[in-house]
Amino acid sequence: MKDVRTGTRSQWQRKRVFIRTYGCQMNVYDSDRMADVLRPLGYALSETPEQADLVVLNTCHIRERASEKVYSELGRLRDLKSERRRDGADLTIAVAGCVAQAEGEEIIQRQPAVDIVVGPQAYHRLPELLARVARQSDDRRADGRRRPGAGVLDTEFPVDSKFDHLPAPSEADVRAGSAFLSIQEGCDKFCTFCVVPYTRGAEYSRPATAVLQEARGLVAAGAVELTLLGQNVNAYHGEGGPGSIGGSTWTLARLIRALAEIDGLVRIRYTTSHPRDMDDDLIAVHGDVPQLTPYLHLPVQSGSDRILEAMNRGHGRDHYRRLVDRLRGIRPDLALSSDFIVGFPGESDADFDDTMRLVDEIGFASAYTFKYSRRPGTPGAALGDQLAESIKTARLAALQSLLGRQQRDFNASKVGAVVPVLFAEAGRKPGQMLGKSPWLQSVYVEGGADMIGSIVNVRLLAAYALSLAGEVVTDESPSRFEVAA
Ligand code: 5AD
Ligand code: SF4
């Protein structure tokens, strides 16, 4: 193939898209689906912007400075685009995701090199938007000028769901035996620190029949593990859809039970869940569906009742503790993970101590910790008593050190066990393969690339802060951790 930068490829040659994904797993899923939408237009994936005809930045808006990062990346892309144009070729630049949703107009005004701004609920219309850009560039060619801020903007929350317009999943949506499946989007909870209800819109659940169909498609395409995604995944309340038995509304628990019937699906995970939506049946599912991995990401954010209330979380610390007790009663080896925010406005030393005590009492296998960041438009941003950066930094360090110790202890507790590991990629050292245990721990073994995408029993030999080392077990019967044949 000729150098794409010269623009001398003939029309029949494939176009290339480079998608950069920021933020959460929902964005990873959306990026894959954008690739699916673009594939029928002839776009193959490119590894770098330099080799692409179209660059999509799939952005995240959850914490500060996210948009600044996007603008500096856009500055680099503008230079690349100018270079292309000097060579008589072009580069189309699209901004997608939550920054696009929140700051669409501003992006187009501030960076005229941007051709398309598309929100997270509208990306199924990318082909249409690209066609509009192509028409604009034809006009431009005629009059030789480009209007500043002439980019195409689509940040509507459409009345129909994008999911009804996306192509069926393919092998491209399965990575090393694992796939994401978005079942729910948006959020109505309005935690006072969070932009998601504004950027992703109201809570929406996909119909159960559509989810099951996509799941079967992903398993047929090679997935042995599915991670069900949603901003509030356990608030799932999808309609059964035509022909469904039992009719009416499905819960996440019912969906997991139905997914567990799919032959070849060995691991089911879900994320992110809210402590208010852990209903009795969902707790029970953790005990009686063996495919559901013994790992739960259940963000608590703070251990202080006062702060939980100011955050509008809708529950207190005791609710969380009781929930964890019930879950562990049913599934004693359940590994818990959480998100924490330190330095929410008004958080006192005593409030922070409550968080440290809760962490101490619960014992987490892993966690994500954040300093509170003020997001314009959220109720938290308007609160008085915003904390000094130095206080946030000190609290974050203390919390991370406690959680780091807990993670190391958790990893160490598995040494000696034989566990099924789903191998995902080559490790850093030659001859090393890296995979995930049922508790989402990173596990290294000596092995070859043929292991990628398969579940292999591994004896865990040594634990570190963020991973474990093990050896492949060949002569043993399946361990007690094996969840399926
Ligand atoms: N400041 C800090 N952390 C935040 N999160 C969401 N909004 C903010 C914010 N304004 C964190 C929460 C959430 C995770 C995805 O990001 O902990 O669970
Ligand atoms: Fe944001 Fe709270 Fe909704 Fe989670 S539950 S997405 S933190 S508003």
Short mmCIF file of C-alpha atoms and ligand atoms in Angstrom, two decimals:
data_model
loop_
_atom_site.label_atom_id
_atom_site.label_comp_id
_atom_site.label_asym_id
_atom_site.label_seq_id
_atom_site.Cartn_x
_atom_site.Cartn_y
_atom_site.Cartn_z
CA MET A 1 0.00 0.00 0.00
CA LYS A 2 1.23 3.49 -0.75
CA ASP A 3 1.88 5.95 2.01
CA VAL A 4 -1.55 7.11 3.19
CA ARG A 5 -0.17 10.57 3.86
CA THR A 6 0.45 11.16 0.19
CA GLY A 7 -3.26 10.73 -0.48
CA THR A 8 -2.42 8.79 -3.63
CA ARG A 9 -4.29 5.62 -2.72
CA SER A 10 -6.93 4.71 -5.20
CA GLN A 11 -10.57 4.90 -4.11
CA TRP A 12 -11.04 1.18 -3.68
CA GLN A 13 -8.38 0.94 -1.01
CA ARG A 14 -9.64 0.76 2.52
CA LYS A 15 -9.89 3.81 4.71
CA ARG A 16 -8.52 3.78 8.22
CA VAL A 17 -9.89 5.03 11.51
CA PHE A 18 -7.92 5.64 14.67
CA ILE A 19 -10.05 5.69 17.83
CA ARG A 20 -8.54 6.98 21.07
CA THR A 21 -10.55 5.94 24.12
CA TYR A 22 -10.46 7.85 27.39
CA GLY A 23 -12.25 6.88 30.60
CA CYS A 24 -14.38 3.93 31.56
CA GLN A 25 -15.32 0.55 30.12
CA MET A 26 -18.53 2.03 28.73
CA ASN A 27 -16.32 4.12 26.48
CA VAL A 28 -14.32 1.06 25.44
CA TYR A 29 -17.60 -0.59 24.46
CA ASP A 30 -18.74 2.54 22.59
CA SER A 31 -15.41 2.73 20.73
CA ASP A 32 -15.81 -0.87 19.60
CA ARG A 33 -19.35 -0.15 18.45
CA MET A 34 -18.20 2.95 16.56
CA ALA A 35 -15.69 0.72 14.79
CA ASP A 36 -18.59 -1.66 13.98
CA VAL A 37 -20.64 1.22 12.53
CA LEU A 38 -17.70 2.42 10.43
CA ARG A 39 -16.61 -0.98 9.14
CA PRO A 40 -19.33 -1.23 6.44
CA LEU A 41 -18.11 2.15 5.14
CA GLY A 42 -14.72 0.57 4.48
CA TYR A 43 -12.91 1.75 7.60
CA ALA A 44 -10.35 -0.61 9.09
CA LEU A 45 -8.74 0.17 12.46
CA SER A 46 -5.47 2.05 12.48
CA GLU A 47 -2.89 1.84 15.26
CA THR A 48 -1.86 5.49 15.04
CA PRO A 49 -3.41 8.82 13.98
CA GLU A 50 -0.60 9.23 11.46
CA GLN A 51 -1.92 6.31 9.43
CA ALA A 52 -5.60 7.22 9.71
CA ASP A 53 -8.06 9.04 7.45
CA LEU A 54 -10.43 9.55 10.37
CA VAL A 55 -9.52 10.12 14.01
CA VAL A 56 -12.14 9.74 16.73
CA LEU A 57 -11.40 10.93 20.27
CA ASN A 58 -13.86 9.14 22.54
CA THR A 59 -13.70 11.39 25.56
CA CYS A 60 -14.45 11.21 29.27
CA HIS A 61 -15.72 14.12 31.34
CA ILE A 62 -15.87 12.62 34.81
CA ARG A 63 -12.99 14.52 36.35
CA GLU A 64 -11.32 17.90 35.85
CA ARG A 65 -8.82 18.62 33.13
CA ALA A 66 -10.35 15.94 30.89
CA SER A 67 -11.38 18.58 28.38
CA GLU A 68 -7.96 20.27 28.52
CA LYS A 69 -6.38 16.96 27.55
CA VAL A 70 -8.79 16.74 24.64
CA TYR A 71 -7.96 20.25 23.43
CA SER A 72 -4.23 19.61 23.52
CA GLU A 73 -4.72 16.36 21.58
CA LEU A 74 -6.88 18.30 19.11
CA GLY A 75 -4.05 20.82 18.67
CA ARG A 76 -1.73 18.00 17.59
CA LEU A 77 -4.37 16.61 15.25
CA ARG A 78 -4.91 20.07 13.71
CA ASP A 79 -1.21 20.15 12.81
CA LEU A 80 -1.46 16.68 11.30
CA LYS A 81 -4.49 17.77 9.31
CA SER A 82 -2.67 20.86 7.96
CA GLU A 83 0.25 18.67 6.96
CA ARG A 84 -2.13 16.36 5.09
CA ARG A 85 -3.81 19.23 3.34
CA ARG A 86 -0.46 20.55 2.15
CA ASP A 87 -0.02 17.14 0.55
CA GLY A 88 -3.43 17.41 -1.12
CA ALA A 89 -5.02 14.85 1.22
CA ASP A 90 -7.19 15.27 4.31
CA LEU A 91 -7.83 14.04 7.85
CA THR A 92 -11.31 13.98 9.36
CA ILE A 93 -11.43 14.69 13.09
CA ALA A 94 -14.34 13.63 15.29
CA VAL A 95 -14.85 14.20 19.02
CA ALA A 96 -17.19 11.70 20.68
CA GLY A 97 -18.11 10.76 24.26
CA CYS A 98 -18.99 12.83 27.30
CA VAL A 99 -16.85 15.93 26.62
CA ALA A 100 -18.52 16.08 23.20
CA GLN A 101 -21.91 15.91 24.91
CA ALA A 102 -21.09 18.54 27.51
CA GLU A 103 -19.09 21.03 25.44
CA GLY A 104 -20.07 20.36 21.83
CA GLU A 105 -20.60 23.94 20.61
CA GLU A 106 -17.53 25.16 22.43
CA ILE A 107 -15.32 22.49 20.85
CA ILE A 108 -16.43 23.47 17.37
CA GLN A 109 -15.83 27.17 18.07
CA ARG A 110 -12.52 26.66 19.82
CA GLN A 111 -10.97 24.17 17.41
CA PRO A 112 -12.11 24.70 13.82
CA ALA A 113 -10.13 21.66 12.69
CA VAL A 114 -12.83 19.49 14.30
CA ASP A 115 -15.22 18.14 11.68
CA ILE A 116 -17.66 16.17 13.83
CA VAL A 117 -18.86 16.35 17.42
CA VAL A 118 -21.01 13.37 18.32
CA GLY A 119 -22.56 12.54 21.70
CA PRO A 120 -22.64 9.09 23.31
CA GLN A 121 -26.28 8.55 22.31
CA ALA A 122 -25.82 9.57 18.67
CA TYR A 123 -22.76 7.75 17.35
CA HIS A 124 -24.84 5.29 15.35
CA ARG A 125 -25.37 8.28 13.02
CA LEU A 126 -21.62 8.58 12.26
CA PRO A 127 -22.06 7.45 8.63
CA GLU A 128 -24.58 10.24 8.09
CA LEU A 129 -22.33 12.79 9.81
CA LEU A 130 -19.34 11.72 7.70
CA ALA A 131 -21.44 12.15 4.57
CA ARG A 132 -22.32 15.69 5.68
CA VAL A 133 -18.64 16.46 6.22
CA ALA A 134 -17.84 15.09 2.76
CA ARG A 135 -20.54 17.33 1.24
CA GLN A 136 -19.11 20.32 3.12
CA SER A 137 -15.61 19.64 1.82
CA ASP A 138 -16.98 19.42 -1.72
CA ASP A 139 -18.54 22.88 -1.19
CA ARG A 140 -15.27 24.06 0.24
CA ARG A 141 -13.42 22.88 -2.78
CA ALA A 142 -15.80 24.93 -4.95
CA ASP A 143 -15.31 28.19 -3.07
CA GLY A 144 -11.87 27.37 -1.68
CA ARG A 145 -12.66 28.49 1.89
CA ARG A 146 -13.81 26.88 5.06
CA ARG A 147 -16.07 28.65 7.46
CA PRO A 148 -14.69 28.66 11.01
CA GLY A 149 -16.78 26.55 13.35
CA ALA A 150 -18.47 24.76 10.47
CA GLY A 151 -18.14 21.34 12.13
CA VAL A 152 -21.12 19.00 12.27
CA LEU A 153 -22.68 18.67 15.72
CA ASP A 154 -24.94 15.83 16.87
CA THR A 155 -25.47 15.67 20.61
CA GLU A 156 -29.19 14.89 20.60
CA PHE A 157 -30.58 12.35 23.01
CA PRO A 158 -32.68 10.66 20.33
CA VAL A 159 -36.13 9.27 21.13
CA ASP A 160 -35.15 5.89 19.76
CA SER A 161 -32.16 4.00 21.10
CA LYS A 162 -28.84 3.83 19.27
CA PHE A 163 -28.79 0.13 20.10
CA ASP A 164 -31.58 -0.47 17.59
CA HIS A 165 -29.30 0.87 14.86
CA LEU A 166 -26.00 -0.82 15.65
CA PRO A 167 -24.79 -3.79 13.62
CA ALA A 168 -24.68 -7.27 15.18
CA PRO A 169 -21.47 -7.88 17.15
CA SER A 170 -18.62 -9.63 15.42
CA GLU A 171 -15.29 -11.23 16.28
CA ALA A 172 -13.84 -7.70 16.35
CA ASP A 173 -15.86 -7.09 19.53
CA VAL A 174 -14.23 -10.00 21.36
CA ARG A 175 -10.77 -9.51 22.82
CA ALA A 176 -8.96 -12.63 23.93
CA GLY A 177 -12.16 -14.45 24.83
CA SER A 178 -13.67 -11.48 26.63
CA ALA A 179 -16.30 -8.96 25.55
CA PHE A 180 -18.20 -6.03 26.99
CA LEU A 181 -21.95 -5.89 26.65
CA SER A 182 -23.69 -2.62 27.44
CA ILE A 183 -27.12 -3.33 28.94
CA GLN A 184 -27.94 -0.05 30.63
CA GLU A 185 -26.98 3.57 30.20
CA GLY A 186 -27.47 6.87 31.93
CA CYS A 187 -28.26 7.61 35.52
CA ASP A 188 -31.08 9.19 37.51
CA LYS A 189 -29.30 9.13 40.85
CA PHE A 190 -27.71 12.58 40.70
CA CYS A 191 -24.89 12.13 43.16
CA THR A 192 -23.90 15.71 43.88
CA PHE A 193 -20.32 15.29 42.60
CA CYS A 194 -21.11 13.56 39.31
CA VAL A 195 -21.60 14.74 35.71
CA VAL A 196 -22.88 11.43 34.35
CA PRO A 197 -26.63 12.21 34.66
CA TYR A 198 -25.99 15.31 32.54
CA THR A 199 -23.68 13.80 29.92
CA ARG A 200 -25.24 10.36 29.56
CA GLY A 201 -28.84 11.31 30.19
CA ALA A 202 -31.65 9.48 31.95
CA GLU A 203 -31.49 5.84 32.94
CA TYR A 204 -32.26 3.50 30.08
CA SER A 205 -32.23 -0.30 29.99
CA ARG A 206 -32.03 -2.32 26.79
CA PRO A 207 -34.72 -4.96 26.28
CA ALA A 208 -33.71 -8.36 27.66
CA THR A 209 -34.28 -10.08 24.31
CA ALA A 210 -31.84 -7.70 22.60
CA VAL A 211 -29.24 -8.25 25.33
CA LEU A 212 -29.58 -12.04 25.13
CA GLN A 213 -29.31 -11.94 21.36
CA GLU A 214 -26.15 -9.84 21.51
CA ALA A 215 -24.72 -12.14 24.19
CA ARG A 216 -25.33 -15.21 22.03
CA GLY A 217 -23.68 -13.40 19.11
CA LEU A 218 -20.63 -12.55 21.21
CA VAL A 219 -20.30 -16.12 22.50
CA ALA A 220 -20.62 -17.42 18.93
CA ALA A 221 -17.85 -14.94 18.01
CA GLY A 222 -15.57 -16.51 20.64
CA ALA A 223 -16.37 -14.83 23.97
CA VAL A 224 -16.11 -17.05 27.05
CA GLU A 225 -16.42 -14.06 29.37
CA LEU A 226 -18.98 -11.26 29.24
CA THR A 227 -18.86 -8.10 31.32
CA LEU A 228 -22.28 -6.48 31.52
CA LEU A 229 -21.92 -2.72 31.55
CA GLY A 230 -24.03 0.14 32.76
CA GLN A 231 -23.51 3.38 34.65
CA ASN A 232 -25.96 1.85 37.12
CA VAL A 233 -25.96 -1.69 35.88
CA ASN A 234 -27.88 -3.19 38.79
CA ALA A 235 -30.71 -0.70 38.28
CA TYR A 236 -31.33 -2.68 35.07
CA HIS A 237 -35.04 -2.96 34.29
CA GLY A 238 -35.26 -4.03 30.65
CA GLU A 239 -38.49 -5.05 28.99
CA GLY A 240 -38.75 -8.71 28.05
CA GLY A 241 -39.61 -7.80 24.47
CA PRO A 242 -41.85 -9.66 22.02
CA GLY A 243 -42.07 -13.39 22.58
CA SER A 244 -40.49 -13.29 26.01
CA ILE A 245 -41.64 -15.78 28.57
CA GLY A 246 -42.77 -14.24 31.80
CA GLY A 247 -43.20 -10.84 30.11
CA SER A 248 -42.92 -7.55 31.94
CA THR A 249 -39.76 -6.10 33.33
CA TRP A 250 -36.53 -8.01 33.85
CA THR A 251 -34.08 -7.40 36.65
CA LEU A 252 -30.31 -7.85 36.43
CA ALA A 253 -30.66 -11.05 38.48
CA ARG A 254 -33.08 -12.53 35.98
CA LEU A 255 -30.86 -11.49 33.10
CA ILE A 256 -27.81 -13.13 34.68
CA ARG A 257 -29.74 -16.36 35.20
CA ALA A 258 -30.80 -16.33 31.53
CA LEU A 259 -27.25 -15.56 30.36
CA ALA A 260 -25.94 -18.45 32.45
CA GLU A 261 -27.95 -20.77 30.17
CA ILE A 262 -25.81 -19.86 27.15
CA ASP A 263 -23.53 -22.74 26.26
CA GLY A 264 -19.87 -21.76 26.19
CA LEU A 265 -20.27 -18.70 28.41
CA VAL A 266 -18.01 -19.44 31.37
CA ARG A 267 -17.64 -16.10 33.14
CA ILE A 268 -20.15 -13.33 33.74
CA ARG A 269 -19.26 -10.02 35.40
CA TYR A 270 -21.15 -6.78 35.82
CA THR A 271 -20.13 -3.22 36.56
CA THR A 272 -20.79 -0.56 37.88
CA SER A 273 -23.33 -1.23 40.56
CA HIS A 274 -24.91 0.97 43.20
CA PRO A 275 -25.42 -0.17 46.82
CA ARG A 276 -29.04 0.97 46.66
CA ASP A 277 -29.87 -1.42 43.84
CA MET A 278 -28.56 -4.71 45.28
CA ASP A 279 -31.93 -6.47 45.58
CA ASP A 280 -32.46 -9.83 47.33
CA ASP A 281 -32.48 -11.78 44.09
CA LEU A 282 -29.24 -10.21 42.89
CA ILE A 283 -27.59 -11.11 46.17
CA ALA A 284 -28.91 -14.66 45.78
CA VAL A 285 -27.51 -14.89 42.23
CA HIS A 286 -24.03 -14.44 43.69
CA GLY A 287 -24.56 -17.70 45.55
CA ASP A 288 -26.27 -19.81 42.92
CA VAL A 289 -24.95 -18.85 39.48
CA PRO A 290 -21.45 -20.36 39.26
CA GLN A 291 -20.60 -18.44 36.09
CA LEU A 292 -20.92 -15.16 37.98
CA THR A 293 -17.36 -14.42 39.07
CA PRO A 294 -16.72 -13.90 42.80
CA TYR A 295 -15.80 -10.26 42.29
CA LEU A 296 -18.04 -7.26 42.79
CA HIS A 297 -17.30 -3.61 42.13
CA LEU A 298 -19.63 -1.85 44.56
CA PRO A 299 -18.64 1.81 44.97
CA VAL A 300 -19.23 3.30 48.41
CA GLN A 301 -17.42 6.64 47.83
CA SER A 302 -17.20 7.50 51.55
CA GLY A 303 -17.56 5.87 54.96
CA SER A 304 -19.12 8.91 56.60
CA ASP A 305 -22.90 9.09 56.91
CA ARG A 306 -22.75 12.87 56.80
CA ILE A 307 -20.74 12.91 53.57
CA LEU A 308 -22.80 10.12 52.01
CA GLU A 309 -25.84 12.26 52.60
CA ALA A 310 -24.19 15.38 51.18
CA MET A 311 -23.24 13.27 48.15
CA ASN A 312 -26.91 12.24 47.77
CA ARG A 313 -25.94 8.58 47.73
CA GLY A 314 -29.21 7.54 49.34
CA HIS A 315 -27.72 5.14 51.89
CA GLY A 316 -25.46 5.16 54.93
CA ARG A 317 -22.39 3.19 56.00
CA ASP A 318 -24.41 0.55 57.84
CA HIS A 319 -26.43 -0.25 54.75
CA TYR A 320 -23.15 -0.93 52.93
CA ARG A 321 -21.79 -3.09 55.74
CA ARG A 322 -24.97 -5.15 55.96
CA LEU A 323 -24.96 -5.63 52.21
CA VAL A 324 -21.39 -6.88 52.25
CA ASP A 325 -22.19 -9.23 55.16
CA ARG A 326 -25.11 -10.73 53.25
CA LEU A 327 -23.08 -11.11 50.05
CA ARG A 328 -20.21 -12.76 51.90
CA GLY A 329 -22.65 -14.97 53.76
CA ILE A 330 -23.77 -16.32 50.40
CA ARG A 331 -20.40 -16.23 48.63
CA PRO A 332 -17.59 -16.29 51.21
CA ASP A 333 -14.80 -15.86 48.65
CA LEU A 334 -16.35 -12.72 47.14
CA ALA A 335 -13.72 -10.08 46.39
CA LEU A 336 -14.95 -6.55 46.82
CA SER A 337 -13.82 -3.47 45.02
CA SER A 338 -14.96 0.12 45.37
CA ASP A 339 -14.54 3.73 44.28
CA PHE A 340 -13.66 6.33 46.91
CA ILE A 341 -13.67 10.10 46.76
CA VAL A 342 -11.61 11.99 49.33
CA GLY A 343 -12.00 15.68 50.05
CA PHE A 344 -15.66 16.14 49.18
CA PRO A 345 -16.68 19.68 50.27
CA GLY A 346 -17.04 19.83 54.03
CA GLU A 347 -15.27 16.48 54.69
CA SER A 348 -13.76 16.79 58.18
CA ASP A 349 -10.95 14.74 59.72
CA ALA A 350 -13.63 12.74 61.53
CA ASP A 351 -15.48 12.05 58.27
CA PHE A 352 -12.29 10.86 56.65
CA ASP A 353 -11.54 8.65 59.69
CA ASP A 354 -14.97 7.07 59.14
CA THR A 355 -13.90 6.19 55.60
CA MET A 356 -10.64 4.67 56.85
CA ARG A 357 -12.54 2.67 59.48
CA LEU A 358 -15.05 1.38 56.96
CA VAL A 359 -12.22 0.24 54.68
CA ASP A 360 -10.59 -1.45 57.64
CA GLU A 361 -13.81 -3.25 58.57
CA ILE A 362 -14.73 -4.39 55.07
CA GLY A 363 -11.36 -5.33 53.53
CA PHE A 364 -11.19 -4.61 49.80
CA ALA A 365 -9.42 -6.65 47.14
CA SER A 366 -8.95 -3.59 44.95
CA ALA A 367 -10.16 -0.02 44.70
CA TYR A 368 -10.13 3.19 42.69
CA THR A 369 -9.44 6.34 44.68
CA PHE A 370 -10.01 9.93 43.61
CA LYS A 371 -9.57 13.40 44.97
CA TYR A 372 -12.83 15.27 44.76
CA SER A 373 -12.83 17.45 41.67
CA ARG A 374 -15.27 20.25 41.21
CA ARG A 375 -17.44 19.70 38.16
CA PRO A 376 -19.26 22.82 36.95
CA GLY A 377 -23.02 22.39 36.90
CA THR A 378 -23.11 19.74 39.63
CA PRO A 379 -24.54 20.64 43.08
CA GLY A 380 -21.20 19.79 44.73
CA ALA A 381 -19.43 22.54 42.79
CA ALA A 382 -21.66 25.16 44.41
CA LEU A 383 -21.05 23.98 47.98
CA GLY A 384 -18.99 26.11 50.35
CA ASP A 385 -16.10 24.58 52.27
CA GLN A 386 -14.19 23.25 49.27
CA LEU A 387 -11.08 21.61 50.67
CA ALA A 388 -7.47 22.62 50.07
CA GLU A 389 -5.53 20.50 47.61
CA SER A 390 -2.95 19.65 50.29
CA ILE A 391 -5.65 18.07 52.50
CA LYS A 392 -6.99 16.01 49.61
CA THR A 393 -3.46 14.86 48.73
CA ALA A 394 -2.70 13.76 52.29
CA ARG A 395 -6.00 11.89 52.65
CA LEU A 396 -5.59 10.21 49.29
CA ALA A 397 -2.13 8.98 50.26
CA ALA A 398 -3.38 7.56 53.57
CA LEU A 399 -6.33 5.82 51.95
CA GLN A 400 -4.24 4.42 49.12
CA SER A 401 -1.70 3.03 51.51
CA LEU A 402 -4.41 1.19 53.50
CA LEU A 403 -6.09 -0.12 50.34
CA GLY A 404 -2.72 -1.10 48.87
CA ARG A 405 -1.99 -3.20 51.96
CA GLN A 406 -5.39 -4.85 51.68
CA GLN A 407 -4.84 -5.65 48.01
CA ARG A 408 -1.45 -7.23 48.77
CA ASP A 409 -2.98 -9.26 51.60
CA PHE A 410 -5.80 -10.39 49.36
CA ASN A 411 -3.36 -11.46 46.65
CA ALA A 412 -1.21 -13.26 49.22
CA SER A 413 -4.25 -15.16 50.52
CA LYS A 414 -4.53 -16.93 47.14
CA VAL A 415 -0.95 -18.23 47.02
CA GLY A 416 -1.01 -22.02 46.82
CA ALA A 417 -4.45 -22.16 45.22
CA VAL A 418 -5.11 -23.56 41.76
CA VAL A 419 -7.36 -21.16 39.88
CA PRO A 420 -8.74 -20.84 36.37
CA VAL A 421 -7.07 -17.95 34.53
CA LEU A 422 -8.37 -16.41 31.32
CA PHE A 423 -5.30 -15.44 29.31
CA ALA A 424 -5.44 -12.10 27.55
CA GLU A 425 -2.01 -11.09 26.25
CA ALA A 426 1.75 -11.54 26.34
CA GLY A 427 3.44 -10.36 29.52
CA ARG A 428 6.25 -7.83 29.62
CA LYS A 429 9.02 -10.43 29.70
CA PRO A 430 9.60 -12.82 26.79
CA GLY A 431 7.78 -16.14 27.17
CA GLN A 432 5.40 -14.71 29.74
CA MET A 433 1.60 -14.66 29.43
CA LEU A 434 -0.79 -12.49 31.38
CA GLY A 435 -4.37 -13.33 32.35
CA LYS A 436 -7.09 -12.71 34.90
CA SER A 437 -8.16 -14.82 37.85
CA PRO A 438 -11.88 -15.05 38.78
CA TRP A 439 -11.16 -12.21 41.27
CA LEU A 440 -9.84 -10.04 38.46
CA GLN A 441 -6.25 -10.32 39.65
CA SER A 442 -3.49 -10.14 37.05
CA VAL A 443 -1.68 -13.49 36.86
CA TYR A 444 1.61 -14.15 35.05
CA VAL A 445 2.83 -17.57 33.91
CA GLU A 446 5.37 -18.93 31.49
CA GLY A 447 3.56 -19.86 28.33
CA GLY A 448 2.88 -19.21 24.67
CA ALA A 449 0.54 -17.06 22.63
CA ASP A 450 -1.69 -20.09 21.96
CA MET A 451 -3.08 -19.59 25.48
CA ILE A 452 -4.68 -16.26 24.58
CA GLY A 453 -8.46 -16.41 24.91
CA SER A 454 -8.53 -19.68 26.83
CA ILE A 455 -9.07 -20.52 30.48
CA VAL A 456 -6.23 -22.53 31.96
CA ASN A 457 -5.74 -23.79 35.51
CA VAL A 458 -2.83 -22.10 37.21
CA ARG A 459 -1.19 -22.75 40.56
CA LEU A 460 -0.47 -19.41 42.20
CA LEU A 461 3.07 -19.26 43.55
CA ALA A 462 3.84 -15.69 44.59
CA ALA A 463 1.87 -12.53 45.30
CA TYR A 464 2.86 -8.93 44.64
CA ALA A 465 1.13 -5.58 45.10
CA LEU A 466 -0.74 -5.66 41.80
CA SER A 467 -0.30 -9.18 40.44
CA LEU A 468 0.48 -12.84 41.10
CA ALA A 469 2.93 -15.24 39.51
CA GLY A 470 1.94 -18.85 38.86
CA GLU A 471 2.53 -21.98 36.82
CA VAL A 472 0.22 -23.80 34.46
CA VAL A 473 -1.20 -26.97 36.01
CA THR A 474 -1.30 -29.87 33.63
CA ASP A 475 -1.61 -32.97 35.78
CA GLU A 476 -4.27 -31.98 38.27
CA SER A 477 -8.00 -32.37 38.29
CA PRO A 478 -9.88 -29.05 38.05
CA SER A 479 -9.55 -27.04 41.20
CA ARG A 480 -12.41 -26.22 43.52
CA PHE A 481 -12.42 -22.75 41.96
CA GLU A 482 -13.29 -24.09 38.52
CA VAL A 483 -16.67 -22.69 37.56
CA ALA A 484 -17.44 -24.65 34.43
CA ALA A 485 -16.07 -27.42 32.27
N1 5AD B 1 -14.55 14.03 41.66
C1 5AD B 1 -13.85 12.92 41.97
N2 5AD B 1 -14.22 11.69 41.64
C2 5AD B 1 -15.35 11.55 40.92
N3 5AD B 1 -15.96 10.46 40.46
C3 5AD B 1 -17.06 10.86 39.79
N4 5AD B 1 -17.18 12.19 39.83
C4 5AD B 1 -16.13 12.66 40.54
C5 5AD B 1 -15.69 13.93 40.94
N5 5AD B 1 -16.37 15.03 40.63
C6 5AD B 1 -15.50 9.10 40.70
C7 5AD B 1 -16.50 8.33 41.57
C8 5AD B 1 -17.13 7.38 40.58
C9 5AD B 1 -15.96 7.14 39.64
C10 5AD B 1 -16.32 6.55 38.32
O1 5AD B 1 -15.38 8.41 39.48
O2 5AD B 1 -15.82 7.63 42.57
O3 5AD B 1 -17.61 6.20 41.18
FE1 SF4 B 2 -22.66 9.31 38.89
FE2 SF4 B 2 -23.88 8.65 41.17
FE3 SF4 B 2 -25.00 8.02 38.83
FE4 SF4 B 2 -22.80 6.71 39.63
S1 SF4 B 2 -24.81 6.68 40.66
S2 SF4 B 2 -23.20 7.55 37.57
S3 SF4 B 2 -21.69 8.34 40.69
S4 SF4 B 2 -24.67 10.07 39.61
#
